[in-house]
């Protein structure tokens, strides 16, 4: 299959839209503790959806996984386990910083580490900087980082302009210092997902050998990586449920918690959130195939930039920037402009590599 970077960028944008949107249904869940709805959605996003989608779009799934060396399974699972700590604290980042700032800071770290570490580990970095196409991609990564800096500055500017009461009106648990600390840890650990995908290259090769379309070769890898992430999140959620005595919430909403809260509605919203979360990597795995083998790792930058673009737009739609001054609005606009530009530059670099 001939790579098509333009299609790849579009698919990464779809993945970014899914990732930026998944938390919106969670905001409508009522009467449940965080650990309850996070685990319900997680079962869908990390267990059910990966198996269902890989079964539908790949060939001989069980045979491919059985033929995969145990060491490959281990490294994919291990990096997924580490990524789980990032995914776990990602929800906390949203709680303390909101969609716009939270995603910008967390994904900023993730973009840099997740994009640059795989080629450095594989010894490809020298080749990257010695070719024009690779240099263009590095410029795109740098522009992405600049956009993330603008997003962070917009958050700091917002913090200075709004009173604590205004901040908590749309983000009830807003806490800049705690949020930034959580987002930093979240971003670094979340980059492990990119390492897990890279470790799964032998699974992709086996999947293609069994007749799976190149476009869907990455879906079996997601099963293994996301299983690792599920273990981390599941253990922590169960610990919280034990500590907060919230196990009963899976069967009923505690009396007096919130009038009008509905169990069925909560399960539906959490399921939608979980499946939407999975779709980010469904589209990511397809987009990666269109960027070319030489600089496929640059897909991570495209994914992160796309998430921040759409999360910023969601933040605007949900009035998280309501009441800010002209300076903050300009920084938000620059964030969007620069990040869109970064995706175009990275896509152009990948196109050059295919010529």
Coordinates of C-alpha atoms in Angstrom, one line a residue:
X1 CA 0.0 0.0 0.0
X2 CA 1.3 3.4 -1.0
X3 CA 1.3 5.8 2.1
X4 CA -1.0 8.8 1.9
X5 CA 0.2 11.4 4.6
X6 CA -2.8 13.7 3.8
X7 CA -5.2 10.9 4.6
X8 CA -3.0 10.0 7.6
X9 CA -3.3 13.6 9.0
X10 CA -7.1 13.4 8.6
X11 CA -7.3 10.1 10.4
X12 CA -5.2 11.5 13.2
X13 CA -7.6 14.5 13.4
X14 CA -10.5 12.0 13.8
X15 CA -8.5 10.3 16.6
X16 CA -7.8 13.6 18.3
X17 CA -11.5 14.6 18.1
X18 CA -12.5 11.3 19.7
X19 CA -9.9 11.7 22.5
X20 CA -10.9 15.3 23.2
X21 CA -14.5 14.4 23.3
X22 CA -14.6 11.3 25.5
X23 CA -14.7 13.1 28.8
X24 CA -17.8 15.1 27.9
X25 CA -20.2 12.2 28.6
X26 CA -18.5 11.7 32.0
X27 CA -19.4 15.3 33.0
X28 CA -23.1 14.3 32.7
X29 CA -22.8 11.3 35.1
X30 CA -24.6 12.0 38.3
X31 CA -24.7 10.2 41.7
X32 CA -21.5 8.1 41.1
X33 CA -18.0 8.5 42.5
X34 CA -15.2 9.1 40.1
X35 CA -13.8 5.6 40.5
X36 CA -17.1 4.1 39.6
X37 CA -17.7 5.7 36.3
X38 CA -14.0 5.6 35.4
X39 CA -13.9 1.8 35.8
X40 CA -17.2 1.3 34.0
X41 CA -16.0 3.3 31.0
X42 CA -12.6 1.7 31.3
X43 CA -14.0 -1.9 30.9
X44 CA -15.5 -0.7 27.6
X45 CA -12.4 1.3 26.3
X46 CA -9.6 -1.1 27.4
X47 CA -11.2 -4.5 27.2
X48 CA -14.5 -4.8 25.3
X49 CA -13.9 -2.3 22.4
X50 CA -10.3 -3.5 21.5
X51 CA -11.4 -7.1 21.2
X52 CA -14.6 -6.3 19.3
X53 CA -13.0 -4.0 16.8
X54 CA -9.9 -6.2 16.3
X55 CA -12.2 -9.3 15.7
X56 CA -14.2 -7.3 13.1
X57 CA -11.3 -5.8 11.2
X58 CA -8.4 -8.2 11.4
X59 CA -7.9 -11.8 10.3
X60 CA -7.1 -14.9 12.5
X61 CA -6.8 -12.7 15.6
X62 CA -6.4 -15.5 18.2
X63 CA -3.9 -17.3 16.0
X64 CA -1.8 -14.1 15.5
X65 CA -1.8 -13.4 19.3
X66 CA -0.9 -17.1 20.0
X67 CA 2.0 -17.0 17.5
X68 CA 3.4 -13.7 18.9
X69 CA 6.6 -14.3 21.1
X70 CA 6.0 -14.0 24.8
X71 CA 8.6 -11.3 25.1
X72 CA 6.6 -9.1 22.6
X73 CA 3.5 -9.6 24.7
X74 CA 5.4 -8.7 27.8
X75 CA 6.8 -5.5 26.6
X76 CA 3.5 -4.3 25.1
X77 CA 1.7 -5.2 28.3
X78 CA 4.5 -3.6 30.5
X79 CA 4.4 -0.3 28.6
X80 CA 0.6 -0.4 28.8
X81 CA 0.9 -0.9 32.5
X82 CA 3.1 2.1 32.9
X83 CA 0.8 4.1 30.5
X84 CA -2.0 3.1 32.9
X85 CA -0.6 5.4 35.5
X86 CA -0.8 8.2 33.0
X87 CA -4.4 7.3 32.0
X88 CA -5.3 7.1 35.7
X89 CA -4.1 10.6 36.5
X90 CA -5.5 11.9 33.2
X91 CA -8.9 12.0 34.7
X92 CA -7.6 13.9 37.7
X93 CA -5.9 16.4 35.4
X94 CA -9.3 17.1 33.8
X95 CA -10.9 17.5 37.3
X96 CA -8.3 20.0 38.5
X97 CA -7.4 22.0 35.3
X98 CA -10.4 21.5 32.9
X99 CA -10.4 20.2 29.4
X100 CA -8.4 22.9 27.7
X101 CA -5.5 23.5 30.0
X102 CA -5.4 19.9 31.4
X103 CA -5.0 18.3 28.0
X104 CA -2.6 20.9 26.8
X105 CA -0.1 20.4 29.7
X106 CA -0.4 16.6 30.0
X107 CA -0.3 16.0 26.3
X108 CA 2.6 18.4 25.9
X109 CA 4.9 16.1 27.8
X110 CA 3.4 13.1 26.1
X111 CA 4.0 14.6 22.6
X112 CA 7.7 15.2 23.2
X113 CA 8.6 12.0 25.0
X114 CA 6.3 9.8 22.9
X115 CA 7.6 11.2 19.6
X116 CA 11.3 11.4 20.2
X117 CA 12.1 8.5 22.4
X118 CA 11.2 5.6 19.9
X119 CA 13.6 6.9 17.2
X120 CA 16.3 7.6 19.7
X121 CA 15.9 4.1 21.2
X122 CA 16.0 2.5 17.7
X123 CA 19.1 4.5 16.7
X124 CA 17.2 6.4 14.0
X125 CA 17.7 9.9 15.3
X126 CA 20.9 10.5 13.4
X127 CA 19.1 9.5 10.2
X128 CA 16.2 11.8 11.1
X129 CA 18.3 15.0 11.4
X130 CA 20.4 14.2 8.3
X131 CA 17.5 14.1 5.8
X132 CA 15.4 17.1 4.7
X133 CA 12.2 15.3 5.3
X134 CA 13.3 14.4 8.8
X135 CA 14.3 18.0 9.5
X136 CA 10.9 19.2 8.4
X137 CA 9.3 16.7 10.8
X138 CA 11.5 17.9 13.7
X139 CA 10.4 21.5 12.9
X140 CA 6.8 20.3 13.1
X141 CA 7.4 18.8 16.5
X142 CA 9.0 22.0 17.7
X143 CA 6.1 24.0 16.4
X144 CA 3.8 21.6 18.3
X145 CA 5.7 22.3 21.5
X146 CA 5.4 26.0 20.8
X147 CA 1.6 25.6 20.5
X148 CA 1.6 23.7 23.8
X149 CA 3.5 26.6 25.4
X150 CA 0.8 29.0 24.2
X151 CA -1.8 26.7 25.7
X152 CA 0.0 26.7 29.1
X153 CA 0.4 30.5 29.0
X154 CA -3.3 30.8 28.3
X155 CA -4.0 28.8 31.4
X156 CA -1.7 30.8 33.6
X157 CA -3.2 34.0 32.1
X158 CA -6.7 32.7 32.9
X159 CA -5.6 31.9 36.5
X160 CA -4.5 35.5 37.0
X161 CA -7.6 37.1 35.5
X162 CA -10.4 35.1 37.1
X163 CA -11.3 35.0 40.7
X164 CA -11.4 31.6 42.5
X165 CA -15.2 31.7 42.4
X166 CA -15.2 32.3 38.6
X167 CA -12.7 29.5 38.1
X168 CA -14.7 27.0 40.1
X169 CA -18.0 28.0 38.3
X170 CA -17.2 25.8 35.3
X171 CA -14.4 23.7 36.9
X172 CA -15.6 23.0 40.4
X173 CA -12.3 21.4 41.6
X174 CA -10.0 23.8 39.8
X175 CA -6.5 23.8 41.4
X176 CA -3.7 25.1 39.3
X177 CA -0.7 24.0 41.3
X178 CA -2.0 20.5 42.1
X179 CA -3.3 20.2 38.5
X180 CA 0.0 21.0 37.0
X181 CA 1.8 18.5 39.2
X182 CA -0.6 15.8 38.3
X183 CA -0.5 16.7 34.6
X184 CA 3.3 16.5 34.5
X185 CA 3.3 13.0 35.9
X186 CA 0.4 12.1 33.7
X187 CA 2.1 13.4 30.5
X188 CA 5.4 11.6 31.1
X189 CA 3.8 8.2 31.9
X190 CA 1.3 8.5 29.1
X191 CA 4.2 8.6 26.6
X192 CA 4.7 4.9 27.4
X193 CA 1.7 4.1 25.1
X194 CA 3.9 5.1 22.1
X195 CA 6.6 2.7 23.4
X196 CA 4.0 -0.1 23.7
X197 CA 2.8 0.5 20.1
X198 CA 6.4 0.4 18.9
X199 CA 7.1 -2.8 20.8
X200 CA 4.1 -4.4 19.0
X201 CA 5.7 -4.2 15.5
X202 CA 6.0 -8.1 15.4
X203 CA 2.3 -8.4 16.0
X204 CA 1.6 -6.1 13.1
X205 CA 3.8 -8.1 10.8
X206 CA 2.1 -11.4 11.8
X207 CA -1.3 -9.8 11.4
X208 CA -0.5 -8.7 7.8
X209 CA 0.9 -12.2 7.1
X210 CA -2.4 -13.7 8.0
X211 CA -4.3 -11.4 5.6
X212 CA -5.2 -8.4 7.6
X213 CA -5.3 -5.1 5.7
X214 CA -2.3 -2.9 6.3
X215 CA -4.8 -0.2 7.5
X216 CA -5.9 -2.4 10.4
X217 CA -2.6 -4.1 11.3
X218 CA -2.3 -2.2 14.6
X219 CA -5.6 -3.3 16.1
X220 CA -4.3 -6.6 17.7
X221 CA -1.5 -4.6 19.3
X222 CA -4.0 -2.4 21.1
X223 CA -5.5 -5.4 22.8
X224 CA -2.2 -6.2 24.6
X225 CA -1.2 -2.6 25.4
X226 CA -4.7 -1.7 26.7
X227 CA -4.9 -4.8 28.8
X228 CA -1.8 -3.5 30.7
X229 CA -3.5 -0.1 31.1
X230 CA -6.7 -1.7 32.3
X231 CA -4.8 -3.6 35.1
X232 CA -3.4 -0.4 36.5
X233 CA -6.7 1.5 36.4
X234 CA -8.7 -1.4 37.7
X235 CA -6.5 -1.9 40.8
X236 CA -6.6 1.8 41.7
X237 CA -10.3 2.1 41.2
X238 CA -11.0 -0.9 43.4
X239 CA -8.7 0.5 46.1
X240 CA -10.7 3.8 45.9
X241 CA -14.0 1.9 46.0
X242 CA -12.9 0.1 49.1
X243 CA -11.6 3.3 50.8
X244 CA -14.7 5.3 49.9
X245 CA -17.2 2.4 50.4
X246 CA -18.5 3.0 46.9
X247 CA -18.9 -0.6 45.6
X248 CA -22.6 -0.4 46.0
X249 CA -22.8 2.3 43.4
X250 CA -22.5 -0.3 40.6
X251 CA -25.9 -1.6 41.7
X252 CA -27.7 1.6 42.9
X253 CA -27.2 5.3 43.4
X254 CA -26.9 6.1 47.2
X255 CA -30.0 7.8 48.6
X256 CA -29.8 11.5 48.7
X257 CA -26.8 11.7 46.5
X258 CA -28.4 13.6 43.6
X259 CA -32.1 13.9 42.8
X260 CA -33.0 12.5 39.4
X261 CA -29.8 10.5 39.0
X262 CA -30.4 7.3 36.9
X263 CA -28.4 4.1 36.9
X264 CA -29.3 3.3 33.3
X265 CA -28.2 6.8 32.2
X266 CA -24.9 6.6 34.0
X267 CA -24.1 3.2 32.4
X268 CA -25.0 4.5 29.0
X269 CA -23.0 7.7 29.4
X270 CA -20.0 5.8 30.7
X271 CA -20.2 3.2 27.9
X272 CA -20.3 6.0 25.3
X273 CA -17.4 7.7 27.0
X274 CA -15.4 4.5 27.0
X275 CA -16.0 3.6 23.4
X276 CA -15.3 7.2 22.3
X277 CA -12.0 7.0 24.1
X278 CA -11.1 3.8 22.3
X279 CA -11.8 5.4 18.9
X280 CA -8.8 7.7 19.3
X281 CA -6.5 4.7 18.9
X282 CA -8.7 3.0 16.3
X283 CA -8.1 6.0 14.1
X284 CA -4.5 6.4 15.3
X285 CA -3.6 2.9 14.2
X286 CA -5.0 3.6 10.8
X287 CA -3.4 7.0 10.5
X288 CA 0.0 5.6 11.4
X289 CA -0.1 3.3 8.4
X290 CA -0.5 6.3 6.0
X291 CA 2.5 8.2 7.3
X292 CA 5.1 5.8 5.8
X293 CA 7.4 3.4 7.7
X294 CA 10.4 5.7 7.8
X295 CA 8.9 8.3 10.1
X296 CA 5.9 6.6 11.4
X297 CA 6.8 7.7 15.0
X298 CA 5.7 11.2 14.0
X299 CA 2.1 10.0 14.2
X300 CA 2.4 10.6 17.9
X301 CA 2.9 14.3 17.5
X302 CA 0.0 14.5 15.1
X303 CA -2.2 12.7 17.6
X304 CA -1.2 14.9 20.5
X305 CA -1.6 18.1 18.5
X306 CA -5.0 17.0 17.2
X307 CA -6.2 16.2 20.8
X308 CA -5.2 19.6 22.1
X309 CA -6.8 21.4 19.1
X310 CA -10.2 19.7 19.7
X311 CA -10.0 19.8 23.5
X312 CA -9.4 23.6 23.3
X313 CA -12.5 23.9 21.0
X314 CA -14.5 21.8 23.6
X315 CA -13.2 24.1 26.3
X316 CA -14.5 27.1 24.4
X317 CA -17.9 25.3 23.8
X318 CA -18.2 24.4 27.5
X319 CA -17.4 28.0 28.6
X320 CA -14.2 27.2 30.4
X321 CA -12.7 30.4 29.0
X322 CA -15.7 32.5 29.8
X323 CA -14.9 35.9 31.4
X324 CA -11.2 35.9 30.4
X325 CA -9.5 39.0 29.0
X326 CA -8.2 39.9 25.5
X327 CA -4.7 38.6 26.2
X328 CA -5.9 35.1 27.2
X329 CA -8.2 35.0 24.2
X330 CA -5.3 35.8 21.9
X331 CA -3.2 33.1 23.5
X332 CA -6.0 30.5 23.0
X333 CA -6.2 31.6 19.3
X334 CA -2.5 31.3 18.9
X335 CA -2.6 27.8 20.4
X336 CA -5.1 26.6 17.8
X337 CA -3.3 28.4 14.9
X338 CA 0.1 27.0 15.8
X339 CA -1.0 23.5 16.5
X340 CA -2.9 23.3 13.2
X341 CA 0.2 24.5 11.5
X342 CA 2.3 21.8 13.3
X343 CA 0.1 19.0 11.9
X344 CA 0.5 20.4 8.4
X345 CA 4.3 20.6 8.8
X346 CA 4.6 17.1 10.1
X347 CA 2.3 15.8 7.4
X348 CA 4.4 17.6 4.8
X349 CA 7.6 16.1 6.1
X350 CA 6.1 12.6 5.9
X351 CA 5.0 13.3 2.3
X352 CA 8.5 14.3 1.4
X353 CA 9.8 11.0 2.8
X354 CA 7.6 9.1 0.4
X355 CA 8.8 10.9 -2.7

